[in-house]
mmCIF file of C-alpha atoms and ligand atoms in Angstrom:
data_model
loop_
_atom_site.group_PDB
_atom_site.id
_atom_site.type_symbol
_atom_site.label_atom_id
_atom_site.label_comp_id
_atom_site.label_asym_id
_atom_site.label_seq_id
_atom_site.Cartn_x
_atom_site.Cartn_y
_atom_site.Cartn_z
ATOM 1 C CA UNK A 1133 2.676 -189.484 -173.099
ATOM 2 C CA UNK A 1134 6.040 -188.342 -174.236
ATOM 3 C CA UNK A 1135 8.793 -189.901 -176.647
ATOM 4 C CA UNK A 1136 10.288 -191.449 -173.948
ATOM 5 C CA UNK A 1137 7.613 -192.806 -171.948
ATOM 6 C CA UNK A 1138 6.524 -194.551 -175.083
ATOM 7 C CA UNK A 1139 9.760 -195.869 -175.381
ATOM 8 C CA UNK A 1140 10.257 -194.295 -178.439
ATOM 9 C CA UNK A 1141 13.969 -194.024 -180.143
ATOM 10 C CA UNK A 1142 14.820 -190.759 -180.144
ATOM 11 C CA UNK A 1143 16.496 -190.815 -183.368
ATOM 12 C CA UNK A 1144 16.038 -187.959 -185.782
ATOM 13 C CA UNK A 1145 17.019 -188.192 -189.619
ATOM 14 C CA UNK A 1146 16.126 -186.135 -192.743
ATOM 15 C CA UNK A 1147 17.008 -182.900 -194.011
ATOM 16 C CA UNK A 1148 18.420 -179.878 -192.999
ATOM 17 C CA UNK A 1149 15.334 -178.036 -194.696
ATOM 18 C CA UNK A 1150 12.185 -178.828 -196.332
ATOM 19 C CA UNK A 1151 12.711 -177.667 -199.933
ATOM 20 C CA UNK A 1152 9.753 -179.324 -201.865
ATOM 21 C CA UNK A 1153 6.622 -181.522 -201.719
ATOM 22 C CA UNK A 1154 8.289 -184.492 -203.174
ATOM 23 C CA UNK A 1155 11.619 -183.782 -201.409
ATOM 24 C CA UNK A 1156 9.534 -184.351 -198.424
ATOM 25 C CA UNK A 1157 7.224 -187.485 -198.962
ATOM 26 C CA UNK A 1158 10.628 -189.065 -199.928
ATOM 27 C CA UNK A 1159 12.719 -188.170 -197.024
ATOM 28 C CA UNK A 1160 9.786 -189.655 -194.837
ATOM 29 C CA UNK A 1161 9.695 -192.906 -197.026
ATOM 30 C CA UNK A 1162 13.623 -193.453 -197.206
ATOM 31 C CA UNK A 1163 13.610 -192.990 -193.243
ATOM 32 C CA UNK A 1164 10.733 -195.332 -192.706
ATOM 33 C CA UNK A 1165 12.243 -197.661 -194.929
ATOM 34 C CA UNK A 1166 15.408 -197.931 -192.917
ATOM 35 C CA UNK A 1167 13.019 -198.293 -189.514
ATOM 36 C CA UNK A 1168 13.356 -194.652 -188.185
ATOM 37 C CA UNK A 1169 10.219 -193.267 -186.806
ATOM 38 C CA UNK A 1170 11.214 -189.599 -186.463
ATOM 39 C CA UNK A 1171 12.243 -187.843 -189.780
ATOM 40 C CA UNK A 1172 13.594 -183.931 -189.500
ATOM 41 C CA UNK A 1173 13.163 -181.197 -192.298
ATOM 42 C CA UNK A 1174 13.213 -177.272 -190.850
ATOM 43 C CA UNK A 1175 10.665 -175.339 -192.979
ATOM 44 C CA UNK A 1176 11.910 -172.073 -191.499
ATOM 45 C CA UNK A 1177 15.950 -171.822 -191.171
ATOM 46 C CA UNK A 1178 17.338 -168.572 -189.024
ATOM 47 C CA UNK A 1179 20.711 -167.513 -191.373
ATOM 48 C CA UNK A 1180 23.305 -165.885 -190.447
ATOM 49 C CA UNK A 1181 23.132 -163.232 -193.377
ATOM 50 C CA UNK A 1182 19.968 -162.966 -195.593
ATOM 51 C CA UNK A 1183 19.512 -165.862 -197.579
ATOM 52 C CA UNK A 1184 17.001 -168.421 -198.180
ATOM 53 C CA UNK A 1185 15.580 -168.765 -195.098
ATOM 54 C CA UNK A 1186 12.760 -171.779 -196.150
ATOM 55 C CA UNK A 1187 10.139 -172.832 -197.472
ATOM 56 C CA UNK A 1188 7.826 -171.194 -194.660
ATOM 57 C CA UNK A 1189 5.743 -172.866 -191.416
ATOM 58 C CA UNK A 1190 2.100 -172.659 -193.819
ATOM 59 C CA UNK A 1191 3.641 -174.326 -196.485
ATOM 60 C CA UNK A 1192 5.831 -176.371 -194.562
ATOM 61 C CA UNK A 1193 3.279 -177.678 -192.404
ATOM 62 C CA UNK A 1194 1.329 -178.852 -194.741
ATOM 63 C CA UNK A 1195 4.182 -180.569 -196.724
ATOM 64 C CA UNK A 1196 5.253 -182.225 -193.034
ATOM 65 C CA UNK A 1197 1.884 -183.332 -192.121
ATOM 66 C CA UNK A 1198 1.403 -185.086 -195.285
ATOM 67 C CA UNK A 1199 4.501 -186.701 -194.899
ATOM 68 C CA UNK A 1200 3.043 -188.164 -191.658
ATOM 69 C CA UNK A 1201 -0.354 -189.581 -192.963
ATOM 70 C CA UNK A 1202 1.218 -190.711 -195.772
ATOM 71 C CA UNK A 1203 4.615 -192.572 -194.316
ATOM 72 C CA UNK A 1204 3.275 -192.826 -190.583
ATOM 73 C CA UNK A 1205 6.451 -190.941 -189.345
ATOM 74 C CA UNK A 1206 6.977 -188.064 -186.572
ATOM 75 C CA UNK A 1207 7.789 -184.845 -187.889
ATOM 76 C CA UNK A 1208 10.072 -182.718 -186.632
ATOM 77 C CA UNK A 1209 11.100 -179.239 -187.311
ATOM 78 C CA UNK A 1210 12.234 -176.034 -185.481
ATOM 79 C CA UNK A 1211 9.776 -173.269 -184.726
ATOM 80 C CA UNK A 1212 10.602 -169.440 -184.017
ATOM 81 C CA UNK A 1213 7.668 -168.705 -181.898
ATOM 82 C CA UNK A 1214 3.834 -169.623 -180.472
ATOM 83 C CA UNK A 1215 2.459 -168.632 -183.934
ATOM 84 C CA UNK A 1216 5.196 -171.271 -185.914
ATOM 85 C CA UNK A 1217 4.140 -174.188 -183.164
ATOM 86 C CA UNK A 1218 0.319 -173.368 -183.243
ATOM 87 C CA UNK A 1219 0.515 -173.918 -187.340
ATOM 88 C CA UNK A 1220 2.269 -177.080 -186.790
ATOM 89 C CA UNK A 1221 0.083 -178.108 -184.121
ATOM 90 C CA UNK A 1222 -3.397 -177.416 -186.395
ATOM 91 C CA UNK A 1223 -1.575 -179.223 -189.682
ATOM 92 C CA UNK A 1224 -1.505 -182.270 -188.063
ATOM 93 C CA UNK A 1225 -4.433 -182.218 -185.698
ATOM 94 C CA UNK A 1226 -5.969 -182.320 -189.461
ATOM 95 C CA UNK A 1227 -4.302 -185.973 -190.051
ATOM 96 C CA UNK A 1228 -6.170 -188.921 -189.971
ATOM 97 C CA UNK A 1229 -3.320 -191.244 -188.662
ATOM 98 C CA UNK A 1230 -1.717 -191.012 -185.903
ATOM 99 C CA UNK A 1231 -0.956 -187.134 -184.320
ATOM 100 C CA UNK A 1232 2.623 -187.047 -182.779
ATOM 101 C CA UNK A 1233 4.629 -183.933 -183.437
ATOM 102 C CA UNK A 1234 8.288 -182.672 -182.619
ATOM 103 C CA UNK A 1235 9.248 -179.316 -182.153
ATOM 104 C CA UNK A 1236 12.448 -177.863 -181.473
ATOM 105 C CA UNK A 1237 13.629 -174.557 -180.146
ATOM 106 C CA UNK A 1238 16.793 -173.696 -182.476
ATOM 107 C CA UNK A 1239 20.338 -172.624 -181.004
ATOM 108 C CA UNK A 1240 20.157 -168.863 -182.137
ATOM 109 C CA UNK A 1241 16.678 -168.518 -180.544
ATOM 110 C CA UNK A 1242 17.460 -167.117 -177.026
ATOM 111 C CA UNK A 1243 14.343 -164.862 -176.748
ATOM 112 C CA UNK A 1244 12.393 -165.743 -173.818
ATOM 113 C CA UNK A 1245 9.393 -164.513 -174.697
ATOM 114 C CA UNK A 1246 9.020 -166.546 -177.405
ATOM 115 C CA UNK A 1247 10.505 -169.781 -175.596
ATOM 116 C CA UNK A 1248 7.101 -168.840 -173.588
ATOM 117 C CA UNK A 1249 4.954 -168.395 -176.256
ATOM 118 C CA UNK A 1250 6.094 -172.061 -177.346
ATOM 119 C CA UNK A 1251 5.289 -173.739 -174.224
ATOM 120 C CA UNK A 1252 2.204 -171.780 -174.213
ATOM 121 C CA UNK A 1253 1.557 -173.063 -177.380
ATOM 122 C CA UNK A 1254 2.228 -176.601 -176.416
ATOM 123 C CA UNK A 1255 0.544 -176.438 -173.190
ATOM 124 C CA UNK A 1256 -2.203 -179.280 -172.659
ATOM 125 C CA UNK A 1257 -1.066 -181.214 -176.452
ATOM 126 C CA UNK A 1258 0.391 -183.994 -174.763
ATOM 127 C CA UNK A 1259 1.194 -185.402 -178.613
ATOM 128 C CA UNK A 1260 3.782 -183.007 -179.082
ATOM 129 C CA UNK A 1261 7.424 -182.756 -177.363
ATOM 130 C CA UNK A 1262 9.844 -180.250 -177.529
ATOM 131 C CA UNK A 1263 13.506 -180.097 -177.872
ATOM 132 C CA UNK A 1264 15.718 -177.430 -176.634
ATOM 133 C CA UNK A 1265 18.742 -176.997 -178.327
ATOM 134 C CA UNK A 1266 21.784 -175.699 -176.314
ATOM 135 C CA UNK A 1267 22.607 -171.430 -177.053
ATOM 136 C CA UNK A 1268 25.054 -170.636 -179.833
ATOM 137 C CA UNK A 1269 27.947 -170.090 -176.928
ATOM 138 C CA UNK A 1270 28.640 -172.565 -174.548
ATOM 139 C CA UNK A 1271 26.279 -170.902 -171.430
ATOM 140 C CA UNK A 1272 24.531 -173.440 -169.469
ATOM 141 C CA UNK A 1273 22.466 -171.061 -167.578
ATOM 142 C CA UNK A 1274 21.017 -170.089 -170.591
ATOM 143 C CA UNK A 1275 20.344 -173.445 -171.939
ATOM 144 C CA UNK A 1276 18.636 -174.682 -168.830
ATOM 145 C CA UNK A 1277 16.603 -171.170 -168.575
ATOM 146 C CA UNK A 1278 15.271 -171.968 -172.026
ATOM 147 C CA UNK A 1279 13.556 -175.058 -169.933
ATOM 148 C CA UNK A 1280 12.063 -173.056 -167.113
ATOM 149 C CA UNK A 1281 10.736 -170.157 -169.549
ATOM 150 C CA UNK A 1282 8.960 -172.813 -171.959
ATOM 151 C CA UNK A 1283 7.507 -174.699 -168.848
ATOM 152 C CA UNK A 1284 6.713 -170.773 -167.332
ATOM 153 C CA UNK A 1285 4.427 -170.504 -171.103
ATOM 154 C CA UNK A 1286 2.762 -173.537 -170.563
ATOM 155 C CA UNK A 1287 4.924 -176.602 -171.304
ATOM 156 C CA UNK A 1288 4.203 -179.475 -169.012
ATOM 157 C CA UNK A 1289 8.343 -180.611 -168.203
ATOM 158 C CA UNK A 1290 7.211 -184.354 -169.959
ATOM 159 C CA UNK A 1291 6.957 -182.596 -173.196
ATOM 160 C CA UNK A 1292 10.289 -181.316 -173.120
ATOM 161 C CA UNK A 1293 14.124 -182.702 -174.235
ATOM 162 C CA UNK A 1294 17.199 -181.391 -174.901
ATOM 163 C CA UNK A 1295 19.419 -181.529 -177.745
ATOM 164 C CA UNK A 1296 22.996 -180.623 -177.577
ATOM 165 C CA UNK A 1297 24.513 -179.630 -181.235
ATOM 166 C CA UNK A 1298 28.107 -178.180 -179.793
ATOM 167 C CA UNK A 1299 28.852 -174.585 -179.738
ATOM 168 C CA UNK A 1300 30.725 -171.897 -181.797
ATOM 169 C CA UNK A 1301 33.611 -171.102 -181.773
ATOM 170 C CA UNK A 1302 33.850 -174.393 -183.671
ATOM 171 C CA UNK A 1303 37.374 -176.256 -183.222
ATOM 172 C CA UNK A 1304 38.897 -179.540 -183.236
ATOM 173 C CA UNK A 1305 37.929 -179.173 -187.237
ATOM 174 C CA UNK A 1306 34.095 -179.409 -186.161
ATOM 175 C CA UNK A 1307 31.849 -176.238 -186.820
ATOM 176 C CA UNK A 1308 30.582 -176.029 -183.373
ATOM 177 C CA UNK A 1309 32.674 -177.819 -180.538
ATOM 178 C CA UNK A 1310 30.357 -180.377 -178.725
ATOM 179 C CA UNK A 1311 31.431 -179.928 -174.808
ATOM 180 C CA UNK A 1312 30.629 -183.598 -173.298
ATOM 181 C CA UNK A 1313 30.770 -182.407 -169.649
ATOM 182 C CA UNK A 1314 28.115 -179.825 -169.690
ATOM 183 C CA UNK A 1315 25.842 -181.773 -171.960
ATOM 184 C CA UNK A 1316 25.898 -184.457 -169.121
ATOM 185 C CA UNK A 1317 25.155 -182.193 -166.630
ATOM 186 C CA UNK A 1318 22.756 -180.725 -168.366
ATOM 187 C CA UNK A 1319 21.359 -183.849 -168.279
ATOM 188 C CA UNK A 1320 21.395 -184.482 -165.058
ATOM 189 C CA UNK A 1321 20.660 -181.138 -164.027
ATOM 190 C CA UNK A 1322 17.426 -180.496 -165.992
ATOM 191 C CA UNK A 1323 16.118 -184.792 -165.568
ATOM 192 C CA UNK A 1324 15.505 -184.529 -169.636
ATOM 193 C CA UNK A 1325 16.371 -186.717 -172.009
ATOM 194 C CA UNK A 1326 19.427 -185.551 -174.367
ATOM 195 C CA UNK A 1327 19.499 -185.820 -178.036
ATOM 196 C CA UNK A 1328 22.907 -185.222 -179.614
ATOM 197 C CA UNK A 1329 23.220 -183.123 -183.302
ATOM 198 C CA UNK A 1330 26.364 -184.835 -184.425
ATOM 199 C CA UNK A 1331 25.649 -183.058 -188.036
ATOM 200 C CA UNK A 1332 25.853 -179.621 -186.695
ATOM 201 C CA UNK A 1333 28.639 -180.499 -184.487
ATOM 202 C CA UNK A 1334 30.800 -181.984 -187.139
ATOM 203 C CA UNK A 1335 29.759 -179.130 -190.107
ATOM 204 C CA UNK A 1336 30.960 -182.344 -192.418
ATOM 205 C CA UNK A 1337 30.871 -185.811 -193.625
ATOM 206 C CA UNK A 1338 34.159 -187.371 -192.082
ATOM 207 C CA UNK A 1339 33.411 -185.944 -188.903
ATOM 208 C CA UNK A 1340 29.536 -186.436 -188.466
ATOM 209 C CA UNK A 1341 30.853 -189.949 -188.710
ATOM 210 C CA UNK A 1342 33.825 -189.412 -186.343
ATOM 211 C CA UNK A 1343 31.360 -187.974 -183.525
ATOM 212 C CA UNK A 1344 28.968 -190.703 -183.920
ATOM 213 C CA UNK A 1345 32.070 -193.416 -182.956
ATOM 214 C CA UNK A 1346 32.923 -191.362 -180.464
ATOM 215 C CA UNK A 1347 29.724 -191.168 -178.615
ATOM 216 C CA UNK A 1348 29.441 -194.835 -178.912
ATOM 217 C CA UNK A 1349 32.833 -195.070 -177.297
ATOM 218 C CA UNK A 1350 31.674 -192.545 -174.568
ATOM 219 C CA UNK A 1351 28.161 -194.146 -173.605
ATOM 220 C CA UNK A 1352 29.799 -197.696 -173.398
ATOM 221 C CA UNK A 1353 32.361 -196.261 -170.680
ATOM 222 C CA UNK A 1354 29.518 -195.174 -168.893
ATOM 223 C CA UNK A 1355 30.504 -191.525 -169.688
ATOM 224 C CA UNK A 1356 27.503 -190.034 -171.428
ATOM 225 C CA UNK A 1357 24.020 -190.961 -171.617
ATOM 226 C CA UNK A 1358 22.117 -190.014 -174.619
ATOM 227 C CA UNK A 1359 18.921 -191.041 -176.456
ATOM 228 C CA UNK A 1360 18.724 -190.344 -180.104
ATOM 229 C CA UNK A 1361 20.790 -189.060 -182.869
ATOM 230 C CA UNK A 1362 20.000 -186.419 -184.765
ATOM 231 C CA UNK A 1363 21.218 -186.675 -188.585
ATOM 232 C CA UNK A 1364 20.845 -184.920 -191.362
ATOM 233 C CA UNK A 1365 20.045 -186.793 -194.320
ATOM 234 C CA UNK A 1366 19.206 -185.905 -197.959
ATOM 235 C CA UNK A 1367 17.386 -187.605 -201.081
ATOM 236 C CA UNK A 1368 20.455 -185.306 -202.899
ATOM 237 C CA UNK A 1369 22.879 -183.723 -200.766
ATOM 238 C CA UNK A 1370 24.640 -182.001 -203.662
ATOM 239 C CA UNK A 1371 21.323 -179.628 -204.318
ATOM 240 C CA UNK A 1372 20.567 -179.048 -200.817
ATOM 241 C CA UNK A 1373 20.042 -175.624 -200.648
ATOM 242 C CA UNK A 1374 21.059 -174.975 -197.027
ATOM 243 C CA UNK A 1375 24.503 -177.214 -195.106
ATOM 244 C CA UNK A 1376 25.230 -179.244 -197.950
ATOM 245 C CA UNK A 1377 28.643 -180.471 -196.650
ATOM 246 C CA UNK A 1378 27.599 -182.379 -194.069
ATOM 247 C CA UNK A 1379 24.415 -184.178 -194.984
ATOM 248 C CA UNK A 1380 24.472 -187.085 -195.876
ATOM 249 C CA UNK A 1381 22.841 -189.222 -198.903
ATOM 250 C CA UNK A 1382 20.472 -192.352 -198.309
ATOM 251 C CA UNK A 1383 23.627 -194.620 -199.901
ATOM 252 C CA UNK A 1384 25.939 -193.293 -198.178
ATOM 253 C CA UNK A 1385 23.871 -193.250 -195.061
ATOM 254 C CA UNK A 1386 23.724 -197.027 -195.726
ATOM 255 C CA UNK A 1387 27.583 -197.772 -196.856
ATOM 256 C CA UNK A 1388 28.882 -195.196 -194.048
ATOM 257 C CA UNK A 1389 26.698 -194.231 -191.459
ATOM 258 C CA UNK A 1390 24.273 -197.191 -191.053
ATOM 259 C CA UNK A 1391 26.800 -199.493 -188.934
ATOM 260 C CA UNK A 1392 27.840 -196.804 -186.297
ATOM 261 C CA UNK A 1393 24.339 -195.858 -185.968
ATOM 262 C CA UNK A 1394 23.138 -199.214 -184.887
ATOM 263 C CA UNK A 1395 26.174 -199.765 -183.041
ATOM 264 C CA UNK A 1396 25.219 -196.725 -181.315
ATOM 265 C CA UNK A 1397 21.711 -198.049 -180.618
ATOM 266 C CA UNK A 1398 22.852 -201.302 -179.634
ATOM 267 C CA UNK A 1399 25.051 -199.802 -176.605
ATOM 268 C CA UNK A 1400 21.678 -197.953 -175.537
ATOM 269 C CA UNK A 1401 19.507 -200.796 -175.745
ATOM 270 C CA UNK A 1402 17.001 -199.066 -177.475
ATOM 271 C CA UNK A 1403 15.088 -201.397 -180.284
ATOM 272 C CA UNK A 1404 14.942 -200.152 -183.807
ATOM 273 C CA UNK A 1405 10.756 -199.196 -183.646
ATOM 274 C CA UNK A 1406 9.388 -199.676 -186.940
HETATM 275 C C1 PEP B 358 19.191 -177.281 -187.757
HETATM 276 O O1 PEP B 358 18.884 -178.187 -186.965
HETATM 277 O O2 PEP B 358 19.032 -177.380 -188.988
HETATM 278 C C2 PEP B 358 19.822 -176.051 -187.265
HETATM 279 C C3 PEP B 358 19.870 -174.945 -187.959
HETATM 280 O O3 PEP B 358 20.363 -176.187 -186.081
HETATM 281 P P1 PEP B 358 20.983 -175.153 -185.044
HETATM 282 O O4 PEP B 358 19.846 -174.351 -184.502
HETATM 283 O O5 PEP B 358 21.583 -176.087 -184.068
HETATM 284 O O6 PEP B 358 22.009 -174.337 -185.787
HETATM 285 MN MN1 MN B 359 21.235 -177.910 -190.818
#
C-alpha cells in the first residue's frame, strides 16, 4: 500500500542533511512531537562544487533507521542509485517497528540508468515509495521520463510521487522558480500525487513562508492540487552544514511556519496523523 492509499499526509520535515546520530534521533522526535509522520534528512547531498557531500548511505542508514524504531517516523532521504536504495531498504527491513521507507530521486539526477536501477531496487517492497523530483531546468519530458524509466527498473507506478522543488534559473528572489502550470500538469499527466519543496524553491526564510501562503491561496481557488509539504527543518539552523538560509528552527517553525502549514492542511482536508 502506498502513502496515499493509506491516507497518509504527505508532509515531509527535517533537515537538509543528516549530520550526526543525535542530530538525527532529535529531528525525528521534534517532528513527531508536532504530529508529522514523515521526517527528511539526505545522508548523501550531490554539490555543485566539491564539498561536503554527507554523511554517507551506510552510515546514514543506520542513523535513519534508528530514528524510525526509536520515534516511529518515515524516513526519507534521496538516493543516487540501486546500490543507495538497496542499503536503505536492508537498514530498515532490520527494524522491529513498523518498515515504511521514502526515497527520492534528487533534481540533478537525470541518469536513466540509475532511475532504473532504483525502481529495480524498489520493485516488489511495497513499504517503500518514491518521489521524483522535477530536472534542474524546467523540461517536463524529462521529469515525466524519470517515471517511465523507474517503473521500466521495476517500480510498480503505486510506489511512485512526484515532488516539484522549482527550477533554476531561480527568479522572483526564489533560488529555483516553482512553475505552477507544469507542476499541475504534471500532475495530471503522470496520475501521481505531487509534493511541493517550498524550501528549495524559496532558497530562504521569508520566502519558504511566502510560497507556503501562496499555495494555500492557489489550492483553495481550485488551482493546484497538492499533497504534502516538504520543509526543511533544523534542531540548529545556524550550524547546518549544507542550505543554512532557508531552514528553519523548531521555534521558529512553531512562531512562523506552524499556522500556514495547518492552514495549508486544512484547505486539503488531510488530518494531522499522529
Ligand atoms: C534536497 O532535498 O535537499 C535537495 C538537495 O534537493 P534538490 O535535489 O531539489 O536540489
Ligand atoms: Mn537542502
Amino acid at each position: 500500500m502506498s502513502l496515499r492509499e493509506l491516507g497518509i499526509t504527505m508532509d515531509m520535515v527535517g533537515p537538509c542533511a543528516a549530520e550526526s546520530r543525535e542530530q538525527v534521533l532529535q529531528s525525528g522526535a521534534e517532528a513527531k512531537k508536532r504530529g508529522f509522520l514523515i521526517v527528511r534528512s539526505s545522508v548523501i547531498k550531490p554539490r555543485t562544487r566539491p564539498s561536503w557531500d554527507g554523511i554517507g548511505v551506510e552510515i546514514g542508514a543506520r542513523w535513519l533507521s534508528e530514528s524510525a524504531e526509536i520515534n516511529n517516523i518515515i524516513p526519507a532521504t534521496e538516493v543516487i542509485d540501486g546500490h543507495d536504495a538497496e542499503v536503505m531498504i536492508n537498514a530498515m527491513d532490520k527494524i522491529r517497528g513498523k518498515k515504511r521507507l521514502v526515497l527520492w530521486i534528487g533534481s540533478r539526477n537525470q541518469v536513466h540508468k540509475l532511475q532504473q536501477e532504483i525502481g529495480s531496487a524498489v520493485s516488489g517492497v511495497d513499504w517503500v515509495d518514491v518521489g521524483i523530483k522535477n530536472p534542474m531546468g524546467a523540461d517536463k519530458e524529462h521529469w515525466l521520463g524519470a517515471v517511465d524509466h523507474v517503473i521500466h527498473g521495476g517500480a510498480s507506478k503505486d510506489q511512485l510521487f512526484m515532488i516539484h522543488r522549482g527550477f533554476k534559473p531561480g527568479g522572483r528572489g526564489c533560488r529555483n522558480l516553482p512553475n505552477w502550470k507544469m507542476m499541475e500538469e504534471v500532475r495530471k499527466e503522470s496520475g501521481l500525487p505531487m509534493v511541493a519543496d517550498p524550501s528549495h524553491m524559496g532558497g530562504s526564510r521569508e520566502k519558504v513562508m511566502r510560497i507556503i501562503n501562496q499555495i494555500w491561496r492557489m489550492q483553495n481557488k481550485g488551482l493546484v492540487r497538492v499533497e504534502g509539504l516538504m520543509v526543511e527543518i533544523h534542531p540548529t539552523p545556524e550550524d547546518a552544514a549544507t542550505d543554512k538560509g532557508q531552514q528553519f528552527s523548531w521555534n521558529l517553525y512553531d512562531q512562523k511556519l506552524k499556522k500556514g502549514m495547518e492552514r495549508w492542511r486544512e484547505s486539503h482536508r488531510l488530518p494531522i496523523l499522529v
